Coordinates of C-alpha atoms in Angstrom, one line a residue:
X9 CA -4.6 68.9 0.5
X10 CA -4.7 65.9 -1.4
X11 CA -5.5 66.4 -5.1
X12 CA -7.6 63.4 -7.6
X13 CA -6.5 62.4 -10.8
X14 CA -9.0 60.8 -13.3
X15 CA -8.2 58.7 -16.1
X16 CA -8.5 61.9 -18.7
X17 CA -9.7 61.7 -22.2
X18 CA -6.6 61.5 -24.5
X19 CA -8.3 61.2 -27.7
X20 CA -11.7 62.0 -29.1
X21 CA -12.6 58.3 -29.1
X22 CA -10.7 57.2 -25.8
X23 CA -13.4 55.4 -23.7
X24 CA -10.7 53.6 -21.2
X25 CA -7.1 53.6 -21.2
X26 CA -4.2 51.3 -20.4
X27 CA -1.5 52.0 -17.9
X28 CA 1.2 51.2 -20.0
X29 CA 3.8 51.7 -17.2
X30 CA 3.8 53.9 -14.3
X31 CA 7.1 56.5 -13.8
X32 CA 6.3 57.1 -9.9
X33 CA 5.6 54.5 -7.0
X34 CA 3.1 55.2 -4.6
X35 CA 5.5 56.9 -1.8
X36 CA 7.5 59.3 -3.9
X37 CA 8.2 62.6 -4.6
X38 CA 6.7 63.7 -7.7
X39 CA 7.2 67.3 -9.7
X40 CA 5.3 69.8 -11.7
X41 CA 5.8 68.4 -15.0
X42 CA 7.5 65.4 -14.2
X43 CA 6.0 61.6 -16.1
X44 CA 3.5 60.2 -13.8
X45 CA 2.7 57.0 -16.6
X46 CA 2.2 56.1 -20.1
X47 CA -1.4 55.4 -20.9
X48 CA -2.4 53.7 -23.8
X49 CA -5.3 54.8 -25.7
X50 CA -7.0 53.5 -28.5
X51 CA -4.8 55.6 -31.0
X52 CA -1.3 55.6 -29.4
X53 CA 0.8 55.8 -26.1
X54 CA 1.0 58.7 -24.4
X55 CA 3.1 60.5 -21.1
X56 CA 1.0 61.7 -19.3
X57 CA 2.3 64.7 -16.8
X58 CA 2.1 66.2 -13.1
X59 CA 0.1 69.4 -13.3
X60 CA 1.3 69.8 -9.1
X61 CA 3.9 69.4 -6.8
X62 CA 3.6 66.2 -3.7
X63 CA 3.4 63.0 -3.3
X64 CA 2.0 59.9 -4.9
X65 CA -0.5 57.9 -2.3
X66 CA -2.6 56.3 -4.6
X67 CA -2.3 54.5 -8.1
X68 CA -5.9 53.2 -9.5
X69 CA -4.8 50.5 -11.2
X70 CA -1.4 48.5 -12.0
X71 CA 0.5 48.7 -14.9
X72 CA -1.2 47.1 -17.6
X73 CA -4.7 47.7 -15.7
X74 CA -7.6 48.9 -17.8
X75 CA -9.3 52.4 -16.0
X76 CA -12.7 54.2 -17.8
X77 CA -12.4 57.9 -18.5
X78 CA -12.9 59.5 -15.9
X79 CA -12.1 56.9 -13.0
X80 CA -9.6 57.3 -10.4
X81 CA -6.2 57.2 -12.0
X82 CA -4.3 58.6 -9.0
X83 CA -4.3 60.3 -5.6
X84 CA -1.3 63.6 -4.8
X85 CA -1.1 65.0 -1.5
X86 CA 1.3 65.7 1.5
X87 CA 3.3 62.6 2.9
X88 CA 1.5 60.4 5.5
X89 CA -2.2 61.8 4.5
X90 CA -5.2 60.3 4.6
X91 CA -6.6 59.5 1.7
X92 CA -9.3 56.4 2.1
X93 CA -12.6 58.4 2.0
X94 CA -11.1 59.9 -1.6
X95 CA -10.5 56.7 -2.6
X96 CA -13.8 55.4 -1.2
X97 CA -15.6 58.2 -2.9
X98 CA -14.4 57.2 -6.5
X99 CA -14.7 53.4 -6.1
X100 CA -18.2 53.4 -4.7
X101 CA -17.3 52.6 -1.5
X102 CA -14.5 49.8 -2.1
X103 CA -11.1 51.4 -0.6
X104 CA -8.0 49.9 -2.5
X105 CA -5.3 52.3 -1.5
X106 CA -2.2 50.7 -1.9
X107 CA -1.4 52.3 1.7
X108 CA -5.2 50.5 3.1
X109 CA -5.6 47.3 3.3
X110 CA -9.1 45.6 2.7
X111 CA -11.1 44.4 6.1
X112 CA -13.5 41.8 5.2
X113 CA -14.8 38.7 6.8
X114 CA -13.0 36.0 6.2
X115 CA -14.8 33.6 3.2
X116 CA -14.0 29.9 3.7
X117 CA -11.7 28.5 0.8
X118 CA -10.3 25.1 0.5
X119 CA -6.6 25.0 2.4
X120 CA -4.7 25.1 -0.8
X121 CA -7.2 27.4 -2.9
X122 CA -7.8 31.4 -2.8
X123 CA -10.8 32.7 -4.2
X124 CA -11.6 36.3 -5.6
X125 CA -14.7 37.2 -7.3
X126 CA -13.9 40.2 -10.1
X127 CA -14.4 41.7 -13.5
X128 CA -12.4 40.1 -15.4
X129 CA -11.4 43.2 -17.3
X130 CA -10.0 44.3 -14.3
X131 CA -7.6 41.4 -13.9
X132 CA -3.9 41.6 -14.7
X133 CA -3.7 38.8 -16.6
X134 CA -6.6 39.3 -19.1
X135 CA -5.8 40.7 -22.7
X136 CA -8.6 42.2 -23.9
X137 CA -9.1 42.9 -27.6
X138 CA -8.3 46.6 -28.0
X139 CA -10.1 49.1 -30.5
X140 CA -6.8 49.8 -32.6
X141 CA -8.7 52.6 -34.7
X142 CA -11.5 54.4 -34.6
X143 CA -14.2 52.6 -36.6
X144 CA -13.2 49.4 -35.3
X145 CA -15.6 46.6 -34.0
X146 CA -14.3 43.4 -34.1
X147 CA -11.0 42.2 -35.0
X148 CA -9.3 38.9 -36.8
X149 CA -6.1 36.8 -35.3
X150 CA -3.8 37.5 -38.7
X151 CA -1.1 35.2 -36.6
X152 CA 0.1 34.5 -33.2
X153 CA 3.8 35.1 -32.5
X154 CA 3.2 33.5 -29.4
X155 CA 1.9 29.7 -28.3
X156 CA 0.3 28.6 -25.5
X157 CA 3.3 28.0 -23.1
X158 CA 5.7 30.3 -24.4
X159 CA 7.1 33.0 -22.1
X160 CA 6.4 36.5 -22.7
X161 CA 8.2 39.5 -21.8
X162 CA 6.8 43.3 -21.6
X163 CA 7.1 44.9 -25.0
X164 CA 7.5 41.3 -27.2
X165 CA 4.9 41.5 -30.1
X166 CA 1.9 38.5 -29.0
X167 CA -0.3 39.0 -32.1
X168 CA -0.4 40.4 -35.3
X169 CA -4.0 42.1 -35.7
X170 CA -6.0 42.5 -38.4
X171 CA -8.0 45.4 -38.3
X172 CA -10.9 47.5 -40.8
X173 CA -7.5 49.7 -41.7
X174 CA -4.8 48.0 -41.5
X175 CA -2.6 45.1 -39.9
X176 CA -1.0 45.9 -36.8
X177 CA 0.8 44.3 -33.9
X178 CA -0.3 44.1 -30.1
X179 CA 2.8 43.9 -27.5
X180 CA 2.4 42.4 -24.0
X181 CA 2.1 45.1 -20.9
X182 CA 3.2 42.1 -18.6
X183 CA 5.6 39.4 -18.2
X184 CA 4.7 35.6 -17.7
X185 CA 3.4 32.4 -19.7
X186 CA 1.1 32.9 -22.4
X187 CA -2.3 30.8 -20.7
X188 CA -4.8 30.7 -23.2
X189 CA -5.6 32.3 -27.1
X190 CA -9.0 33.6 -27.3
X191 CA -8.9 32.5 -30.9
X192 CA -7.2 30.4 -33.8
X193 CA -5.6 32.3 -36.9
X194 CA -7.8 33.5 -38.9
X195 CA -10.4 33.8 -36.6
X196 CA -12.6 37.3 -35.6
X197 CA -13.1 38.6 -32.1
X198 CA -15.1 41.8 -30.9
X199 CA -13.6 44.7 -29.3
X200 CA -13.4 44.0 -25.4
X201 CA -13.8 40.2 -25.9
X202 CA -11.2 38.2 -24.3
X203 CA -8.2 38.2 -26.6
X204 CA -5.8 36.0 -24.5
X205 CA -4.2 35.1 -21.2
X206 CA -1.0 36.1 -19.7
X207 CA -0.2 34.9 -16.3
X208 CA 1.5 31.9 -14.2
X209 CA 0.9 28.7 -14.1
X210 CA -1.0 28.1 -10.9
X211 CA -4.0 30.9 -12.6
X212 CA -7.1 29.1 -13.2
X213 CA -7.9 29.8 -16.6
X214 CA -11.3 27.8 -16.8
X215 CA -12.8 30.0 -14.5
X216 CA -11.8 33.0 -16.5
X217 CA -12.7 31.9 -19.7
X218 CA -16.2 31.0 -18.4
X219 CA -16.7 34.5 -16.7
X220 CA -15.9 35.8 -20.4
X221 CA -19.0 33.8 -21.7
X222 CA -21.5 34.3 -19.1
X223 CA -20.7 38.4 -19.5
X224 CA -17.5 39.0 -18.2
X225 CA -18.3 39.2 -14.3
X226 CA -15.9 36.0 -12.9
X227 CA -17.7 32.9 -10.5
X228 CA -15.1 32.4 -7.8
X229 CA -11.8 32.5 -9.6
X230 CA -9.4 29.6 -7.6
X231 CA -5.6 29.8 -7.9
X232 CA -4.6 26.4 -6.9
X233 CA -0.6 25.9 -6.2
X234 CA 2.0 25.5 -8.9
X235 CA 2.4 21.8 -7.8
X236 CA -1.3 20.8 -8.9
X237 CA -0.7 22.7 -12.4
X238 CA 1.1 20.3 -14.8
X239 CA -0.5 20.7 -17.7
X240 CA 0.7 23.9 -19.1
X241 CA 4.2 23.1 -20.4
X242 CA 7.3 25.0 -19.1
X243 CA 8.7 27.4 -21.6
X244 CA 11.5 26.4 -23.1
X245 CA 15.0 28.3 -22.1
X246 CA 16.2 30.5 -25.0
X247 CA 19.1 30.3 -26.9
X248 CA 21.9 32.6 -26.2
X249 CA 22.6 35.4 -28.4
X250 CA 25.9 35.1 -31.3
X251 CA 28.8 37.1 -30.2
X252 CA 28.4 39.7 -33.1
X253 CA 24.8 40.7 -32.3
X254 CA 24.6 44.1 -31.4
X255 CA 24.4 44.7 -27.3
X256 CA 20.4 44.9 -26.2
X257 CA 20.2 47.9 -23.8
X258 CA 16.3 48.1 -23.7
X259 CA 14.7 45.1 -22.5
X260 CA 11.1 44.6 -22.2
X261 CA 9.0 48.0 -23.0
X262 CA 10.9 50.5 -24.7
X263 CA 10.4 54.3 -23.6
X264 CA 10.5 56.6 -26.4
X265 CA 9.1 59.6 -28.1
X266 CA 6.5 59.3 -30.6
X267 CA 8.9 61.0 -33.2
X268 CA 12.1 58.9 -32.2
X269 CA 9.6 55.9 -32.9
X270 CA 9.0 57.4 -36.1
X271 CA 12.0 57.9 -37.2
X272 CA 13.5 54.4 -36.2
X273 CA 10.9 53.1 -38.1
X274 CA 11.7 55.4 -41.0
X275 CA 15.5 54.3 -40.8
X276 CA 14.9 50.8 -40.3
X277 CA 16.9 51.2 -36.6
X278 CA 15.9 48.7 -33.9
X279 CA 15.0 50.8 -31.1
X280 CA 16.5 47.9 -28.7
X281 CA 19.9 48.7 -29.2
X282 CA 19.6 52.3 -28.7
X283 CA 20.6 54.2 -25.4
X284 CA 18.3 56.5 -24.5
X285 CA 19.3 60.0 -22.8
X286 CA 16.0 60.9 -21.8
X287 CA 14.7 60.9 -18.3
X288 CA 14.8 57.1 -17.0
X289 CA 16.4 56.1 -20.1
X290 CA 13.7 57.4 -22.7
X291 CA 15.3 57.2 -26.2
X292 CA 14.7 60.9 -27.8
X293 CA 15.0 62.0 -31.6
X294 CA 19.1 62.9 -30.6
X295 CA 19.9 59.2 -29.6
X296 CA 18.4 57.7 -33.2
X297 CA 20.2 60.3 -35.1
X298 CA 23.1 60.0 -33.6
X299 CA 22.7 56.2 -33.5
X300 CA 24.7 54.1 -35.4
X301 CA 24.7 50.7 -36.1
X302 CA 27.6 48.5 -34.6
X303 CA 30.0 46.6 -37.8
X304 CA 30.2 43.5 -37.0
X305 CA 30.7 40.5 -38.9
X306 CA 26.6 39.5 -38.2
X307 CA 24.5 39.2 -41.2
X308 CA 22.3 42.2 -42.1
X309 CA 18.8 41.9 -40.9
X310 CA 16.5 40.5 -43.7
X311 CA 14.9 42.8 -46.5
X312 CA 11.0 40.9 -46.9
X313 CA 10.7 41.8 -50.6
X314 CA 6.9 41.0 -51.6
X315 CA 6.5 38.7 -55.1
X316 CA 5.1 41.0 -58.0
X317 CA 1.7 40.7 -57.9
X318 CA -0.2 39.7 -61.0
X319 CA -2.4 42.2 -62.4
X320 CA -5.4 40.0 -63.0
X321 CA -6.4 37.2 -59.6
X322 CA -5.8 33.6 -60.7
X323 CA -9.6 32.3 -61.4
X324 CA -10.3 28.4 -61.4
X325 CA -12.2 27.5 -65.0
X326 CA -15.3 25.2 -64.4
X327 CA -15.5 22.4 -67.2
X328 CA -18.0 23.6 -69.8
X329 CA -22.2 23.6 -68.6
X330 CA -20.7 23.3 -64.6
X331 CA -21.6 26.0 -62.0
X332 CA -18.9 27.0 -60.5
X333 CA -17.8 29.8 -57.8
X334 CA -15.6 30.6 -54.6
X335 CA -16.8 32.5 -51.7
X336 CA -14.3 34.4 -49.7
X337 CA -15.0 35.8 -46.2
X338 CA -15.3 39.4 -45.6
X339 CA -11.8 41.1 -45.1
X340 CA -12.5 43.4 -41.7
X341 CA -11.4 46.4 -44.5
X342 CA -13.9 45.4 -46.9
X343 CA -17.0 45.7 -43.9
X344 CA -15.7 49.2 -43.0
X345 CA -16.2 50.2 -46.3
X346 CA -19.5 48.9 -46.6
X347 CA -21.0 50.3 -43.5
X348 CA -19.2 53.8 -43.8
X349 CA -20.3 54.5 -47.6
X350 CA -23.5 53.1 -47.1
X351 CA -24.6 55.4 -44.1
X352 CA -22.6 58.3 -46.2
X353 CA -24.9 57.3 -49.3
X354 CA -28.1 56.9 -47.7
X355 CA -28.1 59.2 -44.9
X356 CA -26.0 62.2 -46.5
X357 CA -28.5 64.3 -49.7
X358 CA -25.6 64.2 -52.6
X359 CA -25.4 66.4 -55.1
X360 CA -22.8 66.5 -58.0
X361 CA -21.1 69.0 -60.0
X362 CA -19.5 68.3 -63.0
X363 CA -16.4 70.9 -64.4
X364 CA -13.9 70.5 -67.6
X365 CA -10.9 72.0 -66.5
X366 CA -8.1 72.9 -69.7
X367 CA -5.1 71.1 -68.0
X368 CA -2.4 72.8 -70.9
X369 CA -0.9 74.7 -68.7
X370 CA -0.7 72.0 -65.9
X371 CA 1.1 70.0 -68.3
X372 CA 3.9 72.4 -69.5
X373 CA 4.3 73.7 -65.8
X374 CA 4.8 69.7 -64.6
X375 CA 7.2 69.4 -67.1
X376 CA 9.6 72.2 -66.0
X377 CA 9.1 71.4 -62.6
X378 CA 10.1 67.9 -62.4
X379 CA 13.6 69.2 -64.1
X380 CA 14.6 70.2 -60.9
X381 CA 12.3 69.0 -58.6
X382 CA 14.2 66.6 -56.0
X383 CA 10.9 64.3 -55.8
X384 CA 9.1 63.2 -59.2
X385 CA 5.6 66.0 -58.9
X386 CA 2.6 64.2 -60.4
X387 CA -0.5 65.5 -61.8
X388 CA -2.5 64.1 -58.7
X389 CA -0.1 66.2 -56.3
X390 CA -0.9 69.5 -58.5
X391 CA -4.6 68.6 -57.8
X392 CA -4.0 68.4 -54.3
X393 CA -2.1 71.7 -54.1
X394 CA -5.1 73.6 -55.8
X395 CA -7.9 71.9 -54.0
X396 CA -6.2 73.2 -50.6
X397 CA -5.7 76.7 -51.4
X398 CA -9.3 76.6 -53.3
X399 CA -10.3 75.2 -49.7
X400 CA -9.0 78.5 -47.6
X401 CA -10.9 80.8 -50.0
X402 CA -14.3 78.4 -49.7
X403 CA -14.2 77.3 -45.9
X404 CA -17.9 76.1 -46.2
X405 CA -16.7 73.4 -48.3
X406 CA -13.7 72.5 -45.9
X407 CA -16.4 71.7 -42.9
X408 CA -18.3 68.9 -41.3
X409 CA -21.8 68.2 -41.0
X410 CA -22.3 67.1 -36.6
X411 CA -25.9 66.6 -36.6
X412 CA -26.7 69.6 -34.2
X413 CA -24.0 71.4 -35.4
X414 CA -21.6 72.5 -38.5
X415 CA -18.0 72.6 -38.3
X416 CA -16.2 74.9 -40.6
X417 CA -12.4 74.1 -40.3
X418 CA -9.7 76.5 -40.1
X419 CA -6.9 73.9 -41.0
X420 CA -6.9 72.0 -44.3
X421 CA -6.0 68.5 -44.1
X422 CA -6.6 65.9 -47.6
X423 CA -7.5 62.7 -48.0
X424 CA -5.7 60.8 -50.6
X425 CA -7.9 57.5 -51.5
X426 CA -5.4 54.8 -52.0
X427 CA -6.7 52.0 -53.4
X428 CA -5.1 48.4 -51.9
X429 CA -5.9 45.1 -52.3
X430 CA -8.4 44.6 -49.9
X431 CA -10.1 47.7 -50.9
X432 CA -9.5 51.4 -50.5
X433 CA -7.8 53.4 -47.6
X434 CA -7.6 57.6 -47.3
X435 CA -4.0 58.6 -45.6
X436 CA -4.2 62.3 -45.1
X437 CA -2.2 65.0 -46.1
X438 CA -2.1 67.2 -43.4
X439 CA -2.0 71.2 -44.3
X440 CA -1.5 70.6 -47.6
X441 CA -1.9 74.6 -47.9
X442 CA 1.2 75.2 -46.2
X443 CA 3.5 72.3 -48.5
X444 CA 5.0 73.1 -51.4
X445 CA 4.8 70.7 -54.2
X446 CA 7.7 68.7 -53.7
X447 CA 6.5 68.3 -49.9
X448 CA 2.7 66.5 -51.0
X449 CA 4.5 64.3 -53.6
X450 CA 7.0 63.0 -51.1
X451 CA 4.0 62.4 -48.5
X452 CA 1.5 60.9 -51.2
X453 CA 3.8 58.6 -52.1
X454 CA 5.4 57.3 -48.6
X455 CA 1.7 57.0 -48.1
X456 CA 0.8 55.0 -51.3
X457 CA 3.9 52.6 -49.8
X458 CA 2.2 52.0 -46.4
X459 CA -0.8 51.3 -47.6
X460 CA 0.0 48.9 -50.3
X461 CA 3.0 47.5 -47.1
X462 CA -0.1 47.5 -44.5
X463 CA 2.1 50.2 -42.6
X464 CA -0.6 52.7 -42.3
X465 CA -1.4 54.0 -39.0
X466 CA -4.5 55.1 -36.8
X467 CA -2.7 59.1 -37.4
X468 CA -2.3 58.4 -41.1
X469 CA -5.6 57.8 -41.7
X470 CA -7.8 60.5 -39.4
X471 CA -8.4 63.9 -39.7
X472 CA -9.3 64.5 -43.4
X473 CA -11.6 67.6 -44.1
X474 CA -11.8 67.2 -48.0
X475 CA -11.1 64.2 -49.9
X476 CA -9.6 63.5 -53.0
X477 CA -10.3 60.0 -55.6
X478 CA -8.7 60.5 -58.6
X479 CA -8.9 57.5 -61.1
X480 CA -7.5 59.3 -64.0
X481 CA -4.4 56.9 -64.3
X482 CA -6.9 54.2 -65.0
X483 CA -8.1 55.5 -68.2
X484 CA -11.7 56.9 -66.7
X485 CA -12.6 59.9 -68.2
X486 CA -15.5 60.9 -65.6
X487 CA -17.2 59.2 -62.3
X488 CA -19.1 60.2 -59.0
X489 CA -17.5 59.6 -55.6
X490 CA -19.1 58.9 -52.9
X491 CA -18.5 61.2 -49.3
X492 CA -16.1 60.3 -46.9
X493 CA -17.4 60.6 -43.7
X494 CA -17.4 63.5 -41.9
X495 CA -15.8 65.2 -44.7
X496 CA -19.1 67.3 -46.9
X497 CA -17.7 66.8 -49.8
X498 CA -15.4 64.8 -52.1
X499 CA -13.8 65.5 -55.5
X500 CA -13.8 62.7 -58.2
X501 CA -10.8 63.6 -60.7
X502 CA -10.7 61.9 -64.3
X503 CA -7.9 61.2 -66.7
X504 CA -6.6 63.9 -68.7
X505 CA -7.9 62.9 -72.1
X506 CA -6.7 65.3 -75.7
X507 CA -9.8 66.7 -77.3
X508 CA -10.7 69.2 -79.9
X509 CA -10.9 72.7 -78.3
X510 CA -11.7 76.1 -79.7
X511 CA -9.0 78.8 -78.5
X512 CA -8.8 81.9 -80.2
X513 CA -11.8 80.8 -82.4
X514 CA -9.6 78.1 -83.9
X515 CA -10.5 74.6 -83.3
X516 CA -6.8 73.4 -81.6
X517 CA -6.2 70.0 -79.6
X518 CA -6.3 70.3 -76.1
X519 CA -5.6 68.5 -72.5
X520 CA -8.8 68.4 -70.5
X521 CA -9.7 67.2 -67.2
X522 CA -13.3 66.5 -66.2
X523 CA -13.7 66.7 -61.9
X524 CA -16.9 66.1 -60.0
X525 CA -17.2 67.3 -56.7
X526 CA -19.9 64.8 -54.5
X527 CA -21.7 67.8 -52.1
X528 CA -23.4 67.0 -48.8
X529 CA -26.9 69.5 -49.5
X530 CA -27.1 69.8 -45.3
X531 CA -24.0 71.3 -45.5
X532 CA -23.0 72.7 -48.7
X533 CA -25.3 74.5 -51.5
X534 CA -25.2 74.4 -55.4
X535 CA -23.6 77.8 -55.9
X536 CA -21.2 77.4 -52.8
X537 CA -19.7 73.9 -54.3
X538 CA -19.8 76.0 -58.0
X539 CA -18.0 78.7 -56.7
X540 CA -15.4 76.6 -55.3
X541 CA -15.2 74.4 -58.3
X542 CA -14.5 78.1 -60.6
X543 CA -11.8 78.4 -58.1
X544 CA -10.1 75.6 -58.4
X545 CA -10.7 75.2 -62.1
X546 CA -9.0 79.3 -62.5
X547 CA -5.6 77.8 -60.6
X548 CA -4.9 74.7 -62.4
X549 CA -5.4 76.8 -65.5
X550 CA -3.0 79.0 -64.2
X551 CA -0.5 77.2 -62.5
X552 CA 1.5 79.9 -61.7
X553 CA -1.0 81.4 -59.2
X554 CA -0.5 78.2 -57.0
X555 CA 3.1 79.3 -56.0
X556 CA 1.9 82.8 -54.5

């Protein structure tokens, strides 16, 4: 019997999905855990799998075709059955089996014309402008690495996108001719507006780009014949590759696992020279280890260093009694930031609680540590350490407020506030109760990196359950923090400053840290965020207690 799959939901925030590439044609044989396709979501790529034994009779949409969650992906069964009313049943009627073809009447078209009426976010050559993270609304062209004209193959980079986290790039699902750029550099777009046009050159991209304003739903969209078309340029050939470049052996999209991505990336290895082992060629954590880069007499890719930064921006002078000012435009970062910690502010009760916390023992414990620690272990990192095992003993304080509900969490993941140019980004460190010291400090700083690089991605950056902003290394002694959505709380850490302190009823100096911990009152209450603040104060007094 023939089984329906629906586009399922790969991610809490997935409302439609990309078929990245499918793995099985409609006509073959397909296996209980074998790849049916990679579907984009709006986090990352993912395989999705065969939950049955049969055969494919029915793909939903092309590769590089947009579905909704929850519309017809694909169609299982036995060979030769029949699977139109299924098909019918999920499209409303329309049946688009790739084994059915369409009866209609015939419209009249001009003799060298064909006309289809669609959605044009159901065309194959319409880019789209995808939500690259979760908060994202709109986003701006940082540069094109493609023109109008050029050719593009699956998997080359079109645009470099900048987004309310970070900068990120968008590859073509599709070959052909880059048509039309929704927008210039440096210009914004909204999530689902049209982005850009890949296609031949007989597509009429007027009629497209008027479908887009008028709401998306495309008048009569005429494909006149290549002959007619002259005013797109031809791309030009490209120039063959020198000798002592390294053999490509992945052209087009690249098929690999999220952690052999990750580790390329990490070791600086171009995936397109790797051989992959995997099934159909997918490059697996194995193939980049064991990779090794060919020695050839070719220069060495590159290093982009970035020019030192100066620590104070360059500010015009206006002549003396002249009024004078620049106004900049809104980064996409800086909105984010706006919107987020003014809903958090004004819909969220705060409280604060205010703790001095005698940091001697912190400081003598650092300094044995980093003797023979492999990774430099900073005050911050020692924070972060106590804050998640305070966290396990205080799980009201590690939750969520959900409107109708609370979520206490069981795992313990930290945000980190990193603060960038544009503005300020939370990477998480993700059960910081199971890392040891040396484990946080290597991730807070690889983090720090990729923020500062614009590395960071959607995964770095979700998740948190308790945040951390610690401004002690700016000289503040004290300050209030504002919540970080959905996180209830968030601990504001000051400088450790040397004060008079009486110890043994002599008046001594001392190292002492003031923290503040920012409650939500709907979720947490005065003596639950006290409590947890004794806690934490009781193991960076005692350092030692941390390594139990």
């Amino acid at each position: 019997m023939a089984e329906v799959i629906l586009m399922p939901r790969l991610s809490d925030t997935m409302t439609e999905g990309v078929v990245a590439v499918w793995h099985k044609q409609v006509g073959e044989k397909v296996q209980k855990g074998e790849i049916l396709a990679e579907i984009e979501t709006d986090k990352a790529t993912m395989e999705l799998e065969s939950y049955q034994n049969g055969v494919l009779l029915h793909i939903g949409t092309p590769n590089g075709g947009k579905l909704q969650v929850n519309d017809l992906l694909a169609i299982l069964g036995e060979p030769g059955e029949d699977v139109q009313a299924l098909v019918a049943q999920h499209q409303g009627g329309a049946v688009t089996s790739a084994q059915a073809p369409v009866e209609s009447a015939p419209v009249p078209q001009p003799a060298n014309s064909v006309a289809t009426s669609v959605d044009i976010s159901q065309m194959e050559e319409v880019v789209l402008m995808p939500r690259l993270s979760d908060t994202m609304t709109e986003g701006v062209i940082a540069s094109w690495q493609k023109k109008v004209g050029d050719a593009v193959k699956k998997g080359e980079i079109l645009a470099e996108i900048e987004t309310d986290k970070a900068t990120m790039e968008l590859e073509s699902y599709k070959d052909g001719i880059l048509l039309h750029q929704g927008a210039a550099a440096g210009e914004k777009i909204q999530v689902n507006d049209l982005l850009c046009i890949i296609g031949q050159p007989d597509f009429d991209v007027q009629a497209v780009i008027a479908a887009a304003k008028s709401g998306g739903t495309a008048a009569p969209v005429v494909s006149t014949p290549a002959a007619t078309s002259q005013a797109t340029p031809a791309p030009a050939p490209s120039a063959p590759a020198p000798s002592a470049a390294p053999v490509v052996v992945n052209d087009g999209r690249i098929l690999a696992s999220p952690l052999a991505r990750k580790l390329a990336a990490e070791k600086g290895i171009d995936l397109r020279y790797v051989q992959g082992s995997g099934d159909q060629g997918r490059i697996i954590k194995s193939d980049v280890d064991q990779y090794k880069a060919p020695q050839t007499g070719a220069a060495a890719p590159a290093t982009v260093v970035s020019a030192p930064m100066s620590a104070t921006p360059q500010v015009a002078v206006a002549p003396l009694g002249t009024v004078s000012f620049d106004e900049v435009p809104v980064s996409q970062m800086r909105k984010t930031i706006a919107r987020r910690l003014s809903e958090s502010l004004f819909t969220a009760p705060h409280f604060y609680l205010t703790m001095s916390i005698d940091m001697d023992a912190c400081v003598a414990a650092r300094a044995k540590l980093n003797e023979q620690a492999s990774v430099k272990i900073s005050f911050n990192d020692m924070i972060i350490k106590a804050v998640s095992l305070a966290l396990r003993q205080h799980p009201k304080v590690n939750s969520s407020w959900l409107g109708d509900t609370i979520r206490y969490n069981h795992h313990v993941n930290i945000g980190v506030a990193v603060a960038v140019d544009e503005g300020l980004l939370v990477p998480v460190v993700r059960h910081a109760n199971m890392l040891s010291l040396t484990q946080i400090a290597a991730q807070v700083k690889e983090f720090a990196q990729k923020a500062k690089d614009k590395k960071l991605q959607p995964a770095d950056w979700e998740g948190s359950t308790f945040t951390i902003s610690n401004l002690g290394m700016f000289g503040i002694d004290q300050f209030t923090a504002i919540i970080n959505p959905p996180d209830a709380c968030i601990l504001a850490v000051g400088g450790i400053q040397q004060e008079p302190v009486v110890k043994n009823g002599a008046v001594v100096p001392g190292n002492v840290m003031k923290v503040t911990l920012s409650c939500d009152h709907r979720v947490v209450d005065g003596a639950t965020g006290a409590a947890f603040l004794q806690t934490l104060k009781q193991l960076l007094e005692e350092p030692l207690r941390m390594m139990l």
